[in-house]
Amino acid sequence: MRASMLNGWNAAGRRAFCLHAAQVAVSSLYDELVLYPKPGLVSLVDSGSHDDMTAETFFRSLFSLRGYFVRITAAGMHGAPFHVLKQLGMEAEHRMLRATGGINTHRGAIFALGLLCAAAGHCQARGLPLNSANIRAALMTVWGPDLAMHARQCAGHSHGLQVAQRYAASGAREEAALGMPSVFNLALPAMQASLAGSGCWERARIQALFVLMANISDTNVYFRGGEDGARMVSECAAGFLARGGTAAADWRSHALACHERFVAARLSPGGAADLLGAACFVHKLDRQTADGHRRRP
């Protein structure tokens, strides 16, 4: 971005917004972590299908990422090219792994939420309302071609890339290249409809998580359980939704039953969890914009 495009902004104002976006990002990941029952995933109650991590591991990871979200929001405000965002993400991943002793807690969230922070920064710098439509448009307009190229690059040894090659499953790269449809077309509408109907933030997040599990190709699930595991996750989530989801009076017992099944099968829909955190982030910014908060200084 040319310096003239930031006219009217002082350093304090830019810094304040970047800090705010980072706080929303961290709080969104916290909202995902504390949710329960959350099939197969780590929470404050138990470690789900994981033997190598606990909620404490996630808290250490969250603290390590605060500065990253500030920096990538600032990069988005200045219209930084994708390779700059990618480098920031790689540095954040190294810090995460140092904080967790080498355990991958938030690699997917670093990618998805980092891009959304950058897109929010881009919108804020241009005086655009921080609603879901503008954030998604910024993501695709500014970094869309590079994200498409990034999705076509299959070099690497991550679980997601291994699964994509073996099962032709979509992953975080393809999700980003398409403008995060699982966030904007699935999770957000489910979350907002549930919230409008129940007024309950817990139910809204659970509903969005189950909608994601029922519909996405989660590379974390494929890596642990193959096609049979992916089918179990999808069918279990679809069954929960068919019974009324979180609108059903006994929703909690059915969610807990799914949790127990996933733990027994050692399945963990980590990709859905990352996308849930991303949806929480967009929802919070969208709501603040609708309420008239965080307007341009």
PDB file of N, CA, C and O in Angstrom, residues 131-172:
ATOM      1  N   ASN A 131     -17.288  -6.367   7.956  1.00  0.00           N
ATOM      2  CA  ASN A 131     -18.295  -7.418   7.891  1.00  0.00           C
ATOM      3  C   ASN A 131     -17.758  -8.602   7.094  1.00  0.00           C
ATOM      4  O   ASN A 131     -16.702  -8.521   6.455  1.00  0.00           O
ATOM      5  N   SER A 132     -18.468  -9.697   7.125  1.00  0.00           N
ATOM      6  CA  SER A 132     -17.971 -10.921   6.503  1.00  0.00           C
ATOM      7  C   SER A 132     -17.772 -10.763   4.995  1.00  0.00           C
ATOM      8  O   SER A 132     -16.804 -11.288   4.434  1.00  0.00           O
ATOM      9  N   ALA A 133     -18.674 -10.028   4.335  1.00  0.00           N
ATOM     10  CA  ALA A 133     -18.547  -9.860   2.883  1.00  0.00           C
ATOM     11  C   ALA A 133     -17.274  -9.108   2.513  1.00  0.00           C
ATOM     12  O   ALA A 133     -16.548  -9.488   1.582  1.00  0.00           O
ATOM     13  N   ASN A 134     -16.977  -8.041   3.230  1.00  0.00           N
ATOM     14  CA  ASN A 134     -15.779  -7.251   2.929  1.00  0.00           C
ATOM     15  C   ASN A 134     -14.496  -8.015   3.266  1.00  0.00           C
ATOM     16  O   ASN A 134     -13.496  -7.927   2.539  1.00  0.00           O
ATOM     17  N   ILE A 135     -14.514  -8.736   4.367  1.00  0.00           N
ATOM     18  CA  ILE A 135     -13.321  -9.497   4.751  1.00  0.00           C
ATOM     19  C   ILE A 135     -13.026 -10.574   3.709  1.00  0.00           C
ATOM     20  O   ILE A 135     -11.882 -10.757   3.287  1.00  0.00           O
ATOM     21  N   ARG A 136     -14.059 -11.279   3.269  1.00  0.00           N
ATOM     22  CA  ARG A 136     -13.840 -12.323   2.256  1.00  0.00           C
ATOM     23  C   ARG A 136     -13.409 -11.708   0.925  1.00  0.00           C
ATOM     24  O   ARG A 136     -12.521 -12.252   0.246  1.00  0.00           O
ATOM     25  N   ALA A 137     -14.025 -10.592   0.555  1.00  0.00           N
ATOM     26  CA  ALA A 137     -13.651  -9.934  -0.699  1.00  0.00           C
ATOM     27  C   ALA A 137     -12.196  -9.485  -0.668  1.00  0.00           C
ATOM     28  O   ALA A 137     -11.467  -9.627  -1.662  1.00  0.00           O
ATOM     29  N   ALA A 138     -11.747  -8.957   0.469  1.00  0.00           N
ATOM     30  CA  ALA A 138     -10.349  -8.536   0.585  1.00  0.00           C
ATOM     31  C   ALA A 138      -9.414  -9.725   0.447  1.00  0.00           C
ATOM     32  O   ALA A 138      -8.379  -9.648  -0.234  1.00  0.00           O
ATOM     33  N   LEU A 139      -9.764 -10.827   1.076  1.00  0.00           N
ATOM     34  CA  LEU A 139      -8.944 -12.037   0.991  1.00  0.00           C
ATOM     35  C   LEU A 139      -8.745 -12.459  -0.460  1.00  0.00           C
ATOM     36  O   LEU A 139      -7.621 -12.751  -0.894  1.00  0.00           O
ATOM     37  N   MET A 140      -9.817 -12.465  -1.226  1.00  0.00           N
ATOM     38  CA  MET A 140      -9.742 -12.938  -2.607  1.00  0.00           C
ATOM     39  C   MET A 140      -9.158 -11.894  -3.548  1.00  0.00           C
ATOM     40  O   MET A 140      -8.436 -12.232  -4.484  1.00  0.00           O
ATOM     41  N   THR A 141      -9.468 -10.635  -3.313  1.00  0.00           N
ATOM     42  CA  THR A 141      -8.984  -9.581  -4.212  1.00  0.00           C
ATOM     43  C   THR A 141      -7.484  -9.369  -4.083  1.00  0.00           C
ATOM     44  O   THR A 141      -6.764  -9.252  -5.083  1.00  0.00           O
ATOM     45  N   VAL A 142      -6.999  -9.322  -2.862  1.00  0.00           N
ATOM     46  CA  VAL A 142      -5.596  -8.985  -2.628  1.00  0.00           C
ATOM     47  C   VAL A 142      -4.683 -10.192  -2.777  1.00  0.00           C
ATOM     48  O   VAL A 142      -3.611 -10.102  -3.373  1.00  0.00           O
ATOM     49  N   TRP A 143      -5.111 -11.347  -2.230  1.00  0.00           N
ATOM     50  CA  TRP A 143      -4.204 -12.501  -2.196  1.00  0.00           C
ATOM     51  C   TRP A 143      -4.733 -13.729  -2.931  1.00  0.00           C
ATOM     52  O   TRP A 143      -4.097 -14.783  -2.918  1.00  0.00           O
ATOM     53  N   GLY A 144      -5.892 -13.610  -3.591  1.00  0.00           N
ATOM     54  CA  GLY A 144      -6.500 -14.754  -4.257  1.00  0.00           C
ATOM     55  C   GLY A 144      -5.601 -15.489  -5.226  1.00  0.00           C
ATOM     56  O   GLY A 144      -5.449 -16.718  -5.140  1.00  0.00           O
ATOM     57  N   PRO A 145      -4.969 -14.803  -6.191  1.00  0.00           N
ATOM     58  CA  PRO A 145      -4.112 -15.515  -7.147  1.00  0.00           C
ATOM     59  C   PRO A 145      -2.952 -16.252  -6.471  1.00  0.00           C
ATOM     60  O   PRO A 145      -2.625 -17.382  -6.854  1.00  0.00           O
ATOM     61  N   ASP A 146      -2.338 -15.623  -5.488  1.00  0.00           N
ATOM     62  CA  ASP A 146      -1.229 -16.281  -4.784  1.00  0.00           C
ATOM     63  C   ASP A 146      -1.720 -17.466  -3.959  1.00  0.00           C
ATOM     64  O   ASP A 146      -1.027 -18.484  -3.839  1.00  0.00           O
ATOM     65  N   LEU A 147      -2.909 -17.352  -3.384  1.00  0.00           N
ATOM     66  CA  LEU A 147      -3.465 -18.474  -2.633  1.00  0.00           C
ATOM     67  C   LEU A 147      -3.779 -19.643  -3.564  1.00  0.00           C
ATOM     68  O   LEU A 147      -3.591 -20.807  -3.198  1.00  0.00           O
ATOM     69  N   ALA A 148      -4.256 -19.336  -4.779  1.00  0.00           N
ATOM     70  CA  ALA A 148      -4.523 -20.396  -5.754  1.00  0.00           C
ATOM     71  C   ALA A 148      -3.228 -21.103  -6.141  1.00  0.00           C
ATOM     72  O   ALA A 148      -3.181 -22.341  -6.245  1.00  0.00           O
ATOM     73  N   MET A 149      -2.167 -20.339  -6.340  1.00  0.00           N
ATOM     74  CA  MET A 149      -0.876 -20.935  -6.667  1.00  0.00           C
ATOM     75  C   MET A 149      -0.353 -21.758  -5.491  1.00  0.00           C
ATOM     76  O   MET A 149       0.187 -22.860  -5.673  1.00  0.00           O
ATOM     77  N   HIS A 150      -0.540 -21.237  -4.281  1.00  0.00           N
ATOM     78  CA  HIS A 150      -0.103 -21.939  -3.076  1.00  0.00           C
ATOM     79  C   HIS A 150      -0.827 -23.281  -2.954  1.00  0.00           C
ATOM     80  O   HIS A 150      -0.233 -24.287  -2.546  1.00  0.00           O
ATOM     81  N   ALA A 151      -2.106 -23.317  -3.329  1.00  0.00           N
ATOM     82  CA  ALA A 151      -2.880 -24.554  -3.249  1.00  0.00           C
ATOM     83  C   ALA A 151      -2.395 -25.596  -4.239  1.00  0.00           C
ATOM     84  O   ALA A 151      -2.526 -26.804  -3.998  1.00  0.00           O
ATOM     85  N   ARG A 152      -1.825 -25.145  -5.346  1.00  0.00           N
ATOM     86  CA  ARG A 152      -1.338 -26.085  -6.356  1.00  0.00           C
ATOM     87  C   ARG A 152       0.034 -26.650  -6.029  1.00  0.00           C
ATOM     88  O   ARG A 152       0.469 -27.618  -6.647  1.00  0.00           O
ATOM     89  N   GLN A 153       0.721 -26.051  -5.083  1.00  0.00           N
ATOM     90  CA  GLN A 153       2.050 -26.514  -4.705  1.00  0.00           C
ATOM     91  C   GLN A 153       1.924 -27.659  -3.720  1.00  0.00           C
ATOM     92  O   GLN A 153       1.381 -27.496  -2.631  1.00  0.00           O
ATOM     93  N   CYS A 154       2.393 -28.821  -4.091  1.00  0.00           N
ATOM     94  CA  CYS A 154       2.197 -30.025  -3.276  1.00  0.00           C
ATOM     95  C   CYS A 154       3.471 -30.487  -2.594  1.00  0.00           C
ATOM     96  O   CYS A 154       3.515 -31.584  -2.028  1.00  0.00           O
ATOM     97  N   ALA A 155       4.540 -29.689  -2.649  1.00  0.00           N
ATOM     98  CA  ALA A 155       5.767 -30.085  -1.972  1.00  0.00           C
ATOM     99  C   ALA A 155       5.590 -29.928  -0.476  1.00  0.00           C
ATOM    100  O   ALA A 155       4.936 -29.009  -0.001  1.00  0.00           O
ATOM    101  N   GLY A 156       6.183 -30.854   0.289  1.00  0.00           N
ATOM    102  CA  GLY A 156       6.122 -30.756   1.742  1.00  0.00           C
ATOM    103  C   GLY A 156       5.717 -32.065   2.366  1.00  0.00           C
ATOM    104  O   GLY A 156       5.350 -33.022   1.685  1.00  0.00           O
ATOM    105  N   HIS A 157       5.766 -32.112   3.678  1.00  0.00           N
ATOM    106  CA  HIS A 157       5.527 -33.370   4.391  1.00  0.00           C
ATOM    107  C   HIS A 157       4.474 -33.225   5.485  1.00  0.00           C
ATOM    108  O   HIS A 157       4.404 -34.049   6.388  1.00  0.00           O
ATOM    109  N   SER A 158       3.654 -32.194   5.436  1.00  0.00           N
ATOM    110  CA  SER A 158       2.634 -32.043   6.456  1.00  0.00           C
ATOM    111  C   SER A 158       1.590 -33.138   6.300  1.00  0.00           C
ATOM    112  O   SER A 158       1.429 -33.742   5.236  1.00  0.00           O
ATOM    113  N   HIS A 159       0.863 -33.410   7.384  1.00  0.00           N
ATOM    114  CA  HIS A 159      -0.206 -34.398   7.334  1.00  0.00           C
ATOM    115  C   HIS A 159      -1.224 -34.043   6.269  1.00  0.00           C
ATOM    116  O   HIS A 159      -1.715 -34.918   5.546  1.00  0.00           O
ATOM    117  N   GLY A 160      -1.567 -32.756   6.171  1.00  0.00           N
ATOM    118  CA  GLY A 160      -2.554 -32.329   5.197  1.00  0.00           C
ATOM    119  C   GLY A 160      -2.141 -32.625   3.768  1.00  0.00           C
ATOM    120  O   GLY A 160      -2.939 -33.092   2.957  1.00  0.00           O
ATOM    121  N   LEU A 161      -0.887 -32.379   3.451  1.00  0.00           N
ATOM    122  CA  LEU A 161      -0.403 -32.644   2.101  1.00  0.00           C
ATOM    123  C   LEU A 161      -0.341 -34.134   1.814  1.00  0.00           C
ATOM    124  O   LEU A 161      -0.654 -34.588   0.704  1.00  0.00           O
ATOM    125  N   GLN A 162       0.049 -34.924   2.813  1.00  0.00           N
ATOM    126  CA  GLN A 162       0.072 -36.371   2.629  1.00  0.00           C
ATOM    127  C   GLN A 162      -1.324 -36.907   2.339  1.00  0.00           C
ATOM    128  O   GLN A 162      -1.528 -37.738   1.447  1.00  0.00           O
ATOM    129  N   VAL A 163      -2.294 -36.418   3.086  1.00  0.00           N
ATOM    130  CA  VAL A 163      -3.668 -36.858   2.902  1.00  0.00           C
ATOM    131  C   VAL A 163      -4.211 -36.407   1.554  1.00  0.00           C
ATOM    132  O   VAL A 163      -4.898 -37.161   0.858  1.00  0.00           O
ATOM    133  N   ALA A 164      -3.930 -35.159   1.191  1.00  0.00           N
ATOM    134  CA  ALA A 164      -4.404 -34.641  -0.094  1.00  0.00           C
ATOM    135  C   ALA A 164      -3.907 -35.493  -1.249  1.00  0.00           C
ATOM    136  O   ALA A 164      -4.631 -35.767  -2.211  1.00  0.00           O
ATOM    137  N   GLN A 165      -2.657 -35.932  -1.153  1.00  0.00           N
ATOM    138  CA  GLN A 165      -2.079 -36.753  -2.213  1.00  0.00           C
ATOM    139  C   GLN A 165      -2.676 -38.152  -2.225  1.00  0.00           C
ATOM    140  O   GLN A 165      -2.883 -38.747  -3.284  1.00  0.00           O
ATOM    141  N   ARG A 166      -2.985 -38.701  -1.056  1.00  0.00           N
ATOM    142  CA  ARG A 166      -3.474 -40.082  -0.980  1.00  0.00           C
ATOM    143  C   ARG A 166      -4.961 -40.193  -1.259  1.00  0.00           C
ATOM    144  O   ARG A 166      -5.417 -41.110  -1.958  1.00  0.00           O
ATOM    145  N   TYR A 167      -5.750 -39.259  -0.710  1.00  0.00           N
ATOM    146  CA  TYR A 167      -7.207 -39.368  -0.789  1.00  0.00           C
ATOM    147  C   TYR A 167      -7.853 -38.313  -1.665  1.00  0.00           C
ATOM    148  O   TYR A 167      -9.075 -38.295  -1.800  1.00  0.00           O
ATOM    149  N   ALA A 168      -7.059 -37.407  -2.229  1.00  0.00           N
ATOM    150  CA  ALA A 168      -7.591 -36.291  -3.018  1.00  0.00           C
ATOM    151  C   ALA A 168      -8.562 -35.463  -2.179  1.00  0.00           C
ATOM    152  O   ALA A 168      -9.566 -34.946  -2.673  1.00  0.00           O
ATOM    153  N   ALA A 169      -8.268 -35.375  -0.876  1.00  0.00           N
ATOM    154  CA  ALA A 169      -9.101 -34.572   0.023  1.00  0.00           C
ATOM    155  C   ALA A 169      -8.646 -33.123  -0.012  1.00  0.00           C
ATOM    156  O   ALA A 169      -7.469 -32.829  -0.148  1.00  0.00           O
ATOM    157  N   SER A 170      -9.599 -32.218   0.115  1.00  0.00           N
ATOM    158  CA  SER A 170      -9.246 -30.808   0.171  1.00  0.00           C
ATOM    159  C   SER A 170      -8.680 -30.498   1.544  1.00  0.00           C
ATOM    160  O   SER A 170      -8.969 -31.175   2.521  1.00  0.00           O
ATOM    161  N   GLY A 171      -7.862 -29.465   1.620  1.00  0.00           N
ATOM    162  CA  GLY A 171      -7.251 -29.085   2.881  1.00  0.00           C
ATOM    163  C   GLY A 171      -7.256 -27.588   3.059  1.00  0.00           C
ATOM    164  O   GLY A 171      -7.985 -26.856   2.374  1.00  0.00           O
ATOM    165  N   ALA A 172      -6.404 -27.115   3.965  1.00  0.00           N
ATOM    166  CA  ALA A 172      -6.380 -25.697   4.304  1.00  0.00           C
ATOM    167  C   ALA A 172      -6.006 -24.837   3.104  1.00  0.00           C
ATOM    168  O   ALA A 172      -6.543 -23.736   2.938  1.00  0.00           O
TER     169      ALA A 172
END
